[in-house]
PDB file of C-alpha atoms in Angstrom:
ATOM      1  CA  UNK A   1      -4.073  -7.776   6.317  1.00 58.00           C
ATOM      2  CA  UNK A   2      -4.945 -10.389   8.843  1.00 54.00           C
ATOM      3  CA  UNK A   3      -2.765  -9.536  11.079  1.00 55.00           C
ATOM      4  CA  UNK A   4      -4.172  -6.212  11.055  1.00 58.00           C
ATOM      5  CA  UNK A   5      -7.767  -7.230  11.162  1.00 60.00           C
ATOM      6  CA  UNK A   6      -8.071 -10.306  13.401  1.00 63.00           C
ATOM      7  CA  UNK A   7      -7.228 -10.481  16.945  1.00 64.00           C
ATOM      8  CA  UNK A   8      -6.335 -14.218  17.092  1.00 62.00           C
ATOM      9  CA  UNK A   9      -2.736 -14.088  15.436  1.00 61.00           C
ATOM     10  CA  UNK A  10      -0.158 -13.949  18.086  1.00 62.00           C
ATOM     11  CA  UNK A  11       2.298 -12.538  15.470  1.00 64.00           C
ATOM     12  CA  UNK A  12       3.218 -13.138  12.192  1.00 62.00           C
ATOM     13  CA  UNK A  13       4.847 -16.599  12.324  1.00 60.00           C
ATOM     14  CA  UNK A  14       1.520 -17.845  14.245  1.00 70.00           C
ATOM     15  CA  UNK A  15      -0.207 -16.007  11.149  1.00 69.00           C
ATOM     16  CA  UNK A  16       1.691 -18.055   8.764  1.00 69.00           C
ATOM     17  CA  UNK A  17       1.370 -21.441  10.141  1.00 66.00           C
ATOM     18  CA  UNK A  18      -2.416 -20.639  10.523  1.00 65.00           C
ATOM     19  CA  UNK A  19      -2.991 -19.574   7.266  1.00 65.00           C
ATOM     20  CA  UNK A  20      -1.030 -22.566   5.835  1.00 62.00           C
ATOM     21  CA  UNK A  21      -3.003 -25.215   8.231  1.00 66.00           C
ATOM     22  CA  UNK A  22      -6.205 -24.161   7.271  1.00 67.00           C
ATOM     23  CA  UNK A  23      -5.798 -22.970   3.526  1.00 65.00           C
ATOM     24  CA  UNK A  24      -2.543 -24.161   2.265  1.00 63.00           C
ATOM     25  CA  UNK A  25      -0.099 -22.284   0.047  1.00 59.00           C
ATOM     26  CA  UNK A  26      -3.344 -21.002  -1.830  1.00 60.00           C
ATOM     27  CA  UNK A  27      -4.183 -18.638   1.141  1.00 58.00           C
ATOM     28  CA  UNK A  28      -1.032 -16.812   0.831  1.00 58.00           C
ATOM     29  CA  UNK A  29      -1.990 -15.588  -2.825  1.00 55.00           C
ATOM     30  CA  UNK A  30      -5.397 -14.045  -2.051  1.00 59.00           C
ATOM     31  CA  UNK A  31      -6.120 -10.775  -3.430  1.00 54.00           C
ATOM     32  CA  UNK A  32      -3.011 -11.085  -5.531  1.00 58.00           C
ATOM     33  CA  UNK A  33      -4.992 -10.766  -8.670  1.00 58.00           C
ATOM     34  CA  UNK A  34      -6.252  -7.286  -7.565  1.00 55.00           C
ATOM     35  CA  UNK A  35      -2.663  -5.832  -6.601  1.00 60.00           C
ATOM     36  CA  UNK A  36      -1.013  -7.246  -9.999  1.00 60.00           C
ATOM     37  CA  UNK A  37      -3.812  -5.482 -12.166  1.00 59.00           C
ATOM     38  CA  UNK A  38      -3.628  -2.184 -10.335  1.00 63.00           C
ATOM     39  CA  UNK A  39       0.141  -1.927  -9.153  1.00 69.00           C
ATOM     40  CA  UNK A  40       1.840  -1.221 -12.410  1.00 70.00           C
ATOM     41  CA  UNK A  41      -0.553   1.170 -14.082  1.00 76.00           C
ATOM     42  CA  UNK A  42      -0.866   3.049 -10.691  1.00 81.00           C
ATOM     43  CA  UNK A  43       2.832   3.057  -9.920  1.00 83.00           C
ATOM     44  CA  UNK A  44       3.013   4.810 -13.427  1.00 84.00           C
ATOM     45  CA  UNK A  45       0.667   7.429 -12.922  1.00 88.00           C
ATOM     46  CA  UNK A  46       1.928   8.081  -9.192  1.00 91.00           C
ATOM     47  CA  UNK A  47       5.428   8.711 -10.442  1.00 92.00           C
ATOM     48  CA  UNK A  48       4.265  10.602 -13.522  1.00 91.00           C
ATOM     49  CA  UNK A  49       1.909  13.016 -11.121  1.00 94.00           C
ATOM     50  CA  UNK A  50       4.924  13.579  -8.962  1.00 95.00           C
ATOM     51  CA  UNK A  51       7.355  14.358 -11.615  1.00 93.00           C
ATOM     52  CA  UNK A  52       4.582  16.655 -13.253  1.00 94.00           C
ATOM     53  CA  UNK A  53       3.508  18.449 -10.210  1.00 96.00           C
ATOM     54  CA  UNK A  54       7.173  18.923  -9.220  1.00 95.00           C
ATOM     55  CA  UNK A  55       7.972  20.242 -12.684  1.00 95.00           C
ATOM     56  CA  UNK A  56       4.767  22.646 -12.433  1.00 96.00           C
ATOM     57  CA  UNK A  57       5.812  23.866  -9.000  1.00 96.00           C
ATOM     58  CA  UNK A  58       9.527  24.629 -10.115  1.00 95.00           C
ATOM     59  CA  UNK A  59       8.172  26.403 -12.941  1.00 95.00           C
ATOM     60  CA  UNK A  60       5.477  28.628 -11.038  1.00 94.00           C
ATOM     61  CA  UNK A  61       8.340  29.332  -8.067  1.00 94.00           C
ATOM     62  CA  UNK A  62      11.542  29.600 -10.116  1.00 93.00           C
ATOM     63  CA  UNK A  63      10.440  30.105 -13.853  1.00 92.00           C
ATOM     64  CA  UNK A  64      11.866  26.795 -15.217  1.00 93.00           C
ATOM     65  CA  UNK A  65      10.826  23.616 -14.760  1.00 89.00           C
ATOM     66  CA  UNK A  66      14.157  21.864 -14.447  1.00 87.00           C
ATOM     67  CA  UNK A  67      14.897  24.090 -11.599  1.00 91.00           C
ATOM     68  CA  UNK A  68      16.281  22.487  -8.194  1.00 91.00           C
ATOM     69  CA  UNK A  69      13.264  22.096  -6.102  1.00 94.00           C
ATOM     70  CA  UNK A  70      13.221  22.801  -2.482  1.00 95.00           C
ATOM     71  CA  UNK A  71      12.544  20.151   0.073  1.00 95.00           C
ATOM     72  CA  UNK A  72       8.864  21.856   0.622  1.00 96.00           C
ATOM     73  CA  UNK A  73       8.259  21.411  -3.299  1.00 97.00           C
ATOM     74  CA  UNK A  74       9.286  17.695  -3.224  1.00 97.00           C
ATOM     75  CA  UNK A  75       6.755  17.027  -0.163  1.00 97.00           C
ATOM     76  CA  UNK A  76       4.109  18.861  -2.094  1.00 97.00           C
ATOM     77  CA  UNK A  77       4.419  16.718  -5.258  1.00 97.00           C
ATOM     78  CA  UNK A  78       4.981  13.737  -3.213  1.00 97.00           C
ATOM     79  CA  UNK A  79       1.413  14.289  -1.655  1.00 97.00           C
ATOM     80  CA  UNK A  80      -0.208  15.143  -4.545  1.00 97.00           C
ATOM     81  CA  UNK A  81       0.868  11.635  -5.891  1.00 96.00           C
ATOM     82  CA  UNK A  82      -0.496  10.041  -2.921  1.00 96.00           C
ATOM     83  CA  UNK A  83      -3.668  11.484  -3.272  1.00 96.00           C
ATOM     84  CA  UNK A  84      -4.129  10.583  -6.828  1.00 95.00           C
ATOM     85  CA  UNK A  85      -2.816   7.048  -6.058  1.00 93.00           C
ATOM     86  CA  UNK A  86      -5.112   6.844  -3.360  1.00 94.00           C
ATOM     87  CA  UNK A  87      -8.420   7.516  -5.178  1.00 93.00           C
ATOM     88  CA  UNK A  88      -7.689   5.482  -8.249  1.00 91.00           C
ATOM     89  CA  UNK A  89      -6.230   2.174  -6.238  1.00 90.00           C
ATOM     90  CA  UNK A  90      -9.075   2.364  -3.158  1.00 93.00           C
ATOM     91  CA  UNK A  91     -11.313  -0.392  -5.376  1.00 91.00           C
ATOM     92  CA  UNK A  92      -8.597  -2.620  -5.660  1.00 88.00           C
ATOM     93  CA  UNK A  93      -7.350  -2.414  -1.889  1.00 89.00           C
ATOM     94  CA  UNK A  94     -11.258  -2.953  -0.778  1.00 90.00           C
ATOM     95  CA  UNK A  95     -11.065  -6.011  -3.198  1.00 87.00           C
ATOM     96  CA  UNK A  96      -7.865  -7.077  -1.913  1.00 85.00           C
ATOM     97  CA  UNK A  97      -8.667  -6.802   2.023  1.00 87.00           C
ATOM     98  CA  UNK A  98     -11.975  -8.650   1.391  1.00 87.00           C
ATOM     99  CA  UNK A  99     -10.048 -11.466  -0.621  1.00 82.00           C
ATOM    100  CA  UNK A 100      -7.456 -11.888   1.712  1.00 79.00           C
ATOM    101  CA  UNK A 101      -9.629 -11.988   4.703  1.00 79.00           C
ATOM    102  CA  UNK A 102     -12.053 -14.615   3.398  1.00 77.00           C
ATOM    103  CA  UNK A 103     -11.827 -17.826   5.013  1.00 67.00           C
ATOM    104  CA  UNK A 104     -11.459 -20.747   2.181  1.00 62.00           C
ATOM    105  CA  UNK A 105     -10.559 -24.106   4.159  1.00 60.00           C
ATOM    106  CA  UNK A 106      -8.399 -26.624   2.010  1.00 54.00           C
ATOM    107  CA  UNK A 107     -10.044 -29.571   0.963  1.00 55.00           C
ATOM    108  CA  UNK A 108      -7.715 -31.896   2.206  1.00 57.00           C
ATOM    109  CA  UNK A 109      -8.463 -30.587   6.151  1.00 55.00           C
ATOM    110  CA  UNK A 110     -12.271 -30.590   5.592  1.00 55.00           C
ATOM    111  CA  UNK A 111     -14.519 -33.612   6.406  1.00 52.00           C
ATOM    112  CA  UNK A 112     -17.631 -32.156   4.528  1.00 56.00           C
ATOM    113  CA  UNK A 113     -18.301 -30.182   1.431  1.00 54.00           C
ATOM    114  CA  UNK A 114     -17.072 -26.839   1.843  1.00 57.00           C
ATOM    115  CA  UNK A 115     -19.348 -24.036   1.004  1.00 66.00           C
ATOM    116  CA  UNK A 116     -18.822 -21.929  -2.199  1.00 76.00           C
ATOM    117  CA  UNK A 117     -16.836 -18.847  -1.212  1.00 77.00           C
ATOM    118  CA  UNK A 118     -18.691 -15.680  -1.430  1.00 81.00           C
ATOM    119  CA  UNK A 119     -15.773 -13.718  -3.518  1.00 81.00           C
ATOM    120  CA  UNK A 120     -14.551 -16.070  -6.316  1.00 81.00           C
ATOM    121  CA  UNK A 121     -11.814 -13.744  -7.680  1.00 78.00           C
ATOM    122  CA  UNK A 122     -10.800 -10.180  -7.394  1.00 79.00           C
ATOM    123  CA  UNK A 123     -13.153  -9.024 -10.286  1.00 84.00           C
ATOM    124  CA  UNK A 124     -16.184 -11.437  -8.809  1.00 88.00           C
ATOM    125  CA  UNK A 125     -15.439  -9.304  -5.637  1.00 88.00           C
ATOM    126  CA  UNK A 126     -15.580  -6.051  -7.208  1.00 89.00           C
ATOM    127  CA  UNK A 127     -18.651  -7.206  -8.857  1.00 91.00           C
ATOM    128  CA  UNK A 128     -20.303  -8.220  -5.254  1.00 90.00           C
ATOM    129  CA  UNK A 129     -19.535  -5.132  -3.597  1.00 91.00           C
ATOM    130  CA  UNK A 130     -21.022  -3.015  -6.186  1.00 93.00           C
ATOM    131  CA  UNK A 131     -24.273  -4.846  -6.269  1.00 91.00           C
ATOM    132  CA  UNK A 132     -24.570  -5.076  -2.447  1.00 89.00           C
ATOM    133  CA  UNK A 133     -23.140  -1.710  -1.299  1.00 88.00           C
ATOM    134  CA  UNK A 134     -23.383   0.329  -4.217  1.00 90.00           C
ATOM    135  CA  UNK A 135     -20.575   2.355  -5.934  1.00 90.00           C
ATOM    136  CA  UNK A 136     -19.741   3.724  -2.556  1.00 89.00           C
ATOM    137  CA  UNK A 137     -18.499   0.301  -1.278  1.00 89.00           C
ATOM    138  CA  UNK A 138     -15.729   0.404  -3.759  1.00 92.00           C
ATOM    139  CA  UNK A 139     -14.335   3.596  -1.833  1.00 93.00           C
ATOM    140  CA  UNK A 140     -14.984   2.289   2.082  1.00 92.00           C
ATOM    141  CA  UNK A 141     -11.518   3.362   4.049  1.00 92.00           C
ATOM    142  CA  UNK A 142     -10.712   6.457   1.575  1.00 95.00           C
ATOM    143  CA  UNK A 143     -10.514   8.510   4.070  1.00 95.00           C
ATOM    144  CA  UNK A 144      -7.767   6.570   5.784  1.00 95.00           C
ATOM    145  CA  UNK A 145      -6.076   5.484   2.518  1.00 96.00           C
ATOM    146  CA  UNK A 146      -5.770   9.507   1.619  1.00 96.00           C
ATOM    147  CA  UNK A 147      -4.277  10.104   5.092  1.00 96.00           C
ATOM    148  CA  UNK A 148      -1.925   6.889   4.563  1.00 96.00           C
ATOM    149  CA  UNK A 149      -0.950   7.740   1.162  1.00 96.00           C
ATOM    150  CA  UNK A 150      -0.513  11.475   0.974  1.00 97.00           C
ATOM    151  CA  UNK A 151       1.624  11.282   4.368  1.00 96.00           C
ATOM    152  CA  UNK A 152       3.588   8.328   3.432  1.00 96.00           C
ATOM    153  CA  UNK A 153       4.177   9.458  -0.312  1.00 97.00           C
ATOM    154  CA  UNK A 154       5.520  12.962   0.924  1.00 97.00           C
ATOM    155  CA  UNK A 155       8.054  11.299   3.096  1.00 97.00           C
ATOM    156  CA  UNK A 156       8.674   8.692   0.631  1.00 97.00           C
ATOM    157  CA  UNK A 157       9.794  11.146  -2.230  1.00 97.00           C
ATOM    158  CA  UNK A 158      11.287  13.550   0.352  1.00 97.00           C
ATOM    159  CA  UNK A 159      13.638  11.221   2.076  1.00 97.00           C
ATOM    160  CA  UNK A 160      14.569   9.493  -1.334  1.00 97.00           C
ATOM    161  CA  UNK A 161      15.395  13.057  -2.706  1.00 96.00           C
ATOM    162  CA  UNK A 162      17.372  14.060   0.709  1.00 96.00           C
ATOM    163  CA  UNK A 163      19.265  10.806   0.892  1.00 96.00           C
ATOM    164  CA  UNK A 164      20.214  10.921  -2.744  1.00 95.00           C
ATOM    165  CA  UNK A 165      21.455  14.634  -2.127  1.00 93.00           C
ATOM    166  CA  UNK A 166      23.410  13.819   0.544  1.00 94.00           C
ATOM    167  CA  UNK A 167      25.012  10.467  -0.568  1.00 94.00           C
ATOM    168  CA  UNK A 168      25.966  12.030  -4.226  1.00 92.00           C
ATOM    169  CA  UNK A 169      29.454  13.326  -4.101  1.00 90.00           C
ATOM    170  CA  UNK A 170      29.653  17.256  -4.707  1.00 85.00           C
ATOM    171  CA  UNK A 171      30.094  17.923  -8.654  1.00 82.00           C
ATOM    172  CA  UNK A 172      27.750  14.909  -9.699  1.00 85.00           C
ATOM    173  CA  UNK A 173      24.520  15.625 -10.731  1.00 82.00           C
ATOM    174  CA  UNK A 174      23.222  12.130 -10.588  1.00 88.00           C
ATOM    175  CA  UNK A 175      23.017   9.723  -7.820  1.00 91.00           C
ATOM    176  CA  UNK A 176      25.290   6.166  -8.391  1.00 93.00           C
ATOM    177  CA  UNK A 177      23.325   3.082  -8.560  1.00 93.00           C
ATOM    178  CA  UNK A 178      24.188   2.131  -5.085  1.00 95.00           C
ATOM    179  CA  UNK A 179      22.906   5.248  -3.890  1.00 96.00           C
ATOM    180  CA  UNK A 180      19.577   4.855  -5.540  1.00 96.00           C
ATOM    181  CA  UNK A 181      19.220   1.388  -4.160  1.00 95.00           C
ATOM    182  CA  UNK A 182      19.732   2.483  -0.775  1.00 96.00           C
ATOM    183  CA  UNK A 183      17.762   5.707  -0.861  1.00 97.00           C
ATOM    184  CA  UNK A 184      15.147   3.726  -2.133  1.00 96.00           C
ATOM    185  CA  UNK A 185      15.174   0.958   0.418  1.00 96.00           C
ATOM    186  CA  UNK A 186      15.320   3.468   3.102  1.00 97.00           C
ATOM    187  CA  UNK A 187      12.641   6.119   1.688  1.00 97.00           C
ATOM    188  CA  UNK A 188      10.030   2.718   1.334  1.00 96.00           C
ATOM    189  CA  UNK A 189      10.841   1.840   5.115  1.00 97.00           C
ATOM    190  CA  UNK A 190      10.018   5.350   6.339  1.00 97.00           C
ATOM    191  CA  UNK A 191       7.048   5.901   4.250  1.00 96.00           C
ATOM    192  CA  UNK A 192       5.544   2.487   5.679  1.00 95.00           C
ATOM    193  CA  UNK A 193       6.844   3.239   9.063  1.00 95.00           C
ATOM    194  CA  UNK A 194       4.690   6.546   8.866  1.00 95.00           C
ATOM    195  CA  UNK A 195       1.801   4.987   6.774  1.00 95.00           C
ATOM    196  CA  UNK A 196       1.082   1.683   8.915  1.00 94.00           C
ATOM    197  CA  UNK A 197      -1.139   3.169  11.465  1.00 95.00           C
ATOM    198  CA  UNK A 198      -3.608   4.694   8.601  1.00 95.00           C
ATOM    199  CA  UNK A 199      -2.953   1.286   6.802  1.00 93.00           C
ATOM    200  CA  UNK A 200      -4.222  -0.548   9.735  1.00 93.00           C
ATOM    201  CA  UNK A 201      -7.329   1.573   9.944  1.00 94.00           C
ATOM    202  CA  UNK A 202      -7.878   1.500   6.252  1.00 93.00           C
ATOM    203  CA  UNK A 203      -8.018  -2.306   6.163  1.00 91.00           C
ATOM    204  CA  UNK A 204     -10.497  -2.365   9.214  1.00 91.00           C
ATOM    205  CA  UNK A 205     -12.751  -0.009   7.370  1.00 91.00           C
ATOM    206  CA  UNK A 206     -12.642  -1.773   4.302  1.00 89.00           C
ATOM    207  CA  UNK A 207     -13.739  -5.311   5.769  1.00 86.00           C
ATOM    208  CA  UNK A 208     -16.813  -3.572   7.283  1.00 78.00           C
ATOM    209  CA  UNK A 209     -19.343  -5.032   4.850  1.00 71.00           C
ATOM    210  CA  UNK A 210     -22.461  -3.271   4.586  1.00 56.00           C
ATOM    211  CA  UNK A 211     -24.483  -5.423   7.156  1.00 57.00           C
ATOM    212  CA  UNK A 212     -21.956  -5.024   9.978  1.00 64.00           C
ATOM    213  CA  UNK A 213     -21.516  -1.319  10.323  1.00 69.00           C
ATOM    214  CA  UNK A 214     -18.731  -1.845  13.086  1.00 79.00           C
ATOM    215  CA  UNK A 215     -17.207   1.654  12.109  1.00 85.00           C
ATOM    216  CA  UNK A 216     -19.097   4.983  11.422  1.00 87.00           C
ATOM    217  CA  UNK A 217     -16.010   6.601   9.978  1.00 89.00           C
ATOM    218  CA  UNK A 218     -12.141   7.202  10.196  1.00 93.00           C
ATOM    219  CA  UNK A 219     -12.079   8.807  13.657  1.00 94.00           C
ATOM    220  CA  UNK A 220     -14.618   5.996  15.086  1.00 94.00           C
ATOM    221  CA  UNK A 221     -12.386   3.420  13.806  1.00 93.00           C
ATOM    222  CA  UNK A 222      -9.550   4.763  15.268  1.00 95.00           C
ATOM    223  CA  UNK A 223     -11.275   5.549  18.769  1.00 94.00           C
ATOM    224  CA  UNK A 224     -12.904   1.712  18.750  1.00 92.00           C
ATOM    225  CA  UNK A 225      -9.497   0.095  17.711  1.00 92.00           C
ATOM    226  CA  UNK A 226      -7.416   1.718  20.496  1.00 94.00           C
ATOM    227  CA  UNK A 227     -10.037   1.347  22.981  1.00 93.00           C
ATOM    228  CA  UNK A 228     -10.458  -2.158  22.795  1.00 91.00           C
ATOM    229  CA  UNK A 229      -6.879  -3.367  21.586  1.00 90.00           C
ATOM    230  CA  UNK A 230      -4.519  -0.280  23.004  1.00 93.00           C
ATOM    231  CA  UNK A 231      -2.576   1.963  20.901  1.00 94.00           C
ATOM    232  CA  UNK A 232      -0.364  -0.997  20.020  1.00 92.00           C
ATOM    233  CA  UNK A 233      -2.830  -1.920  17.447  1.00 92.00           C
ATOM    234  CA  UNK A 234      -2.222   0.873  15.074  1.00 93.00           C
ATOM    235  CA  UNK A 235       1.336  -0.559  14.663  1.00 92.00           C
ATOM    236  CA  UNK A 236       0.273  -4.352  13.694  1.00 89.00           C
ATOM    237  CA  UNK A 237       2.232  -5.339  10.735  1.00 86.00           C
ATOM    238  CA  UNK A 238       4.876  -2.834  10.960  1.00 90.00           C
ATOM    239  CA  UNK A 239       7.665  -4.856  10.634  1.00 89.00           C
ATOM    240  CA  UNK A 240       6.337  -7.217   7.862  1.00 87.00           C
ATOM    241  CA  UNK A 241       5.719  -3.884   5.926  1.00 90.00           C
ATOM    242  CA  UNK A 242       9.332  -2.487   6.460  1.00 92.00           C
ATOM    243  CA  UNK A 243      10.968  -5.785   5.916  1.00 91.00           C
ATOM    244  CA  UNK A 244       8.875  -5.899   2.537  1.00 90.00           C
ATOM    245  CA  UNK A 245       9.481  -2.129   1.598  1.00 93.00           C
ATOM    246  CA  UNK A 246      13.078  -2.124   1.416  1.00 95.00           C
ATOM    247  CA  UNK A 247      13.814  -4.512  -1.220  1.00 94.00           C
ATOM    248  CA  UNK A 248      10.669  -3.695  -3.340  1.00 91.00           C
ATOM    249  CA  UNK A 249      11.458   0.277  -3.179  1.00 94.00           C
ATOM    250  CA  UNK A 250      15.051  -0.343  -4.271  1.00 94.00           C
ATOM    251  CA  UNK A 251      13.465  -2.024  -7.482  1.00 92.00           C
ATOM    252  CA  UNK A 252      11.119   0.585  -7.767  1.00 92.00           C
ATOM    253  CA  UNK A 253      13.548   3.765  -7.651  1.00 94.00           C
ATOM    254  CA  UNK A 254      16.069   1.990  -9.896  1.00 94.00           C
ATOM    255  CA  UNK A 255      13.699   1.433 -12.510  1.00 91.00           C
ATOM    256  CA  UNK A 256      12.533   4.860 -12.135  1.00 90.00           C
ATOM    257  CA  UNK A 257      15.818   6.204 -12.275  1.00 91.00           C
ATOM    258  CA  UNK A 258      16.508   4.192 -15.368  1.00 90.00           C
ATOM    259  CA  UNK A 259      13.320   5.657 -17.270  1.00 87.00           C
ATOM    260  CA  UNK A 260      14.377   9.055 -16.507  1.00 85.00           C
ATOM    261  CA  UNK A 261      18.002   8.618 -17.556  1.00 85.00           C
ATOM    262  CA  UNK A 262      16.646   6.635 -20.554  1.00 84.00           C
ATOM    263  CA  UNK A 263      14.245   9.471 -21.651  1.00 82.00           C
ATOM    264  CA  UNK A 264      16.788  12.310 -20.873  1.00 75.00           C
ATOM    265  CA  UNK A 265      19.332  10.563 -23.742  1.00 73.00           C
ATOM    266  CA  UNK A 266      17.130   9.311 -26.241  1.00 75.00           C
ATOM    267  CA  UNK A 267      14.061  11.602 -26.408  1.00 72.00           C
ATOM    268  CA  UNK A 268      15.393  15.040 -24.840  1.00 59.00           C
TER     269      UNK A 268
END
């Protein structure tokens, strides 16, 4: 978030060094509670939406919920999952971004008594945003988040499905563990590759507090960011996002497939 929203960082390692120098280890964990509180529940809802939406499409188009979906069906279901995810996660995204861009110098490097931070935690941050900016403040950047999550989620599930089909030998109806790992990792990288530009814009819109009004909306934020920093600004944090995405989504899809197979074996 800091790389995406602040101009003075020269790159990833410079950001790491400066964060540690001024805020020590704690600086790397700002906003983590907002993410942890939301990620498990939201991931469940997202994957559940995808699966149910896909089954509904198959039932309407082919007459059976378990019919093999087309690539378009998978993309539509993925986009729907992204839309649901965006609406549910926007408040926690705002809190995370505000917490991560808030400066709290570590006591060991300050010679005077540090002022009390505006946001004292994720829940306090949500409370303060609602108080100062109204309920709408919790949905700042929602347009960018919808663009990011709908497109990224569509390519996420599409690429995973396509890779699993391609790498699974004929005659087998389930991908192997290694295929799931590889397909999940690649799907995550592709999704973040597509989603990073809107992720940058989302973060910039969400740190724009009520008294600042730097951006009037999605298009204005894109235009101003590109005008001041060039088109490369839209890809800030891309490498870091992709490096993180591969192992994370390997685990996500292995878990997803394990749950599906468990339910098929013990429930259906």
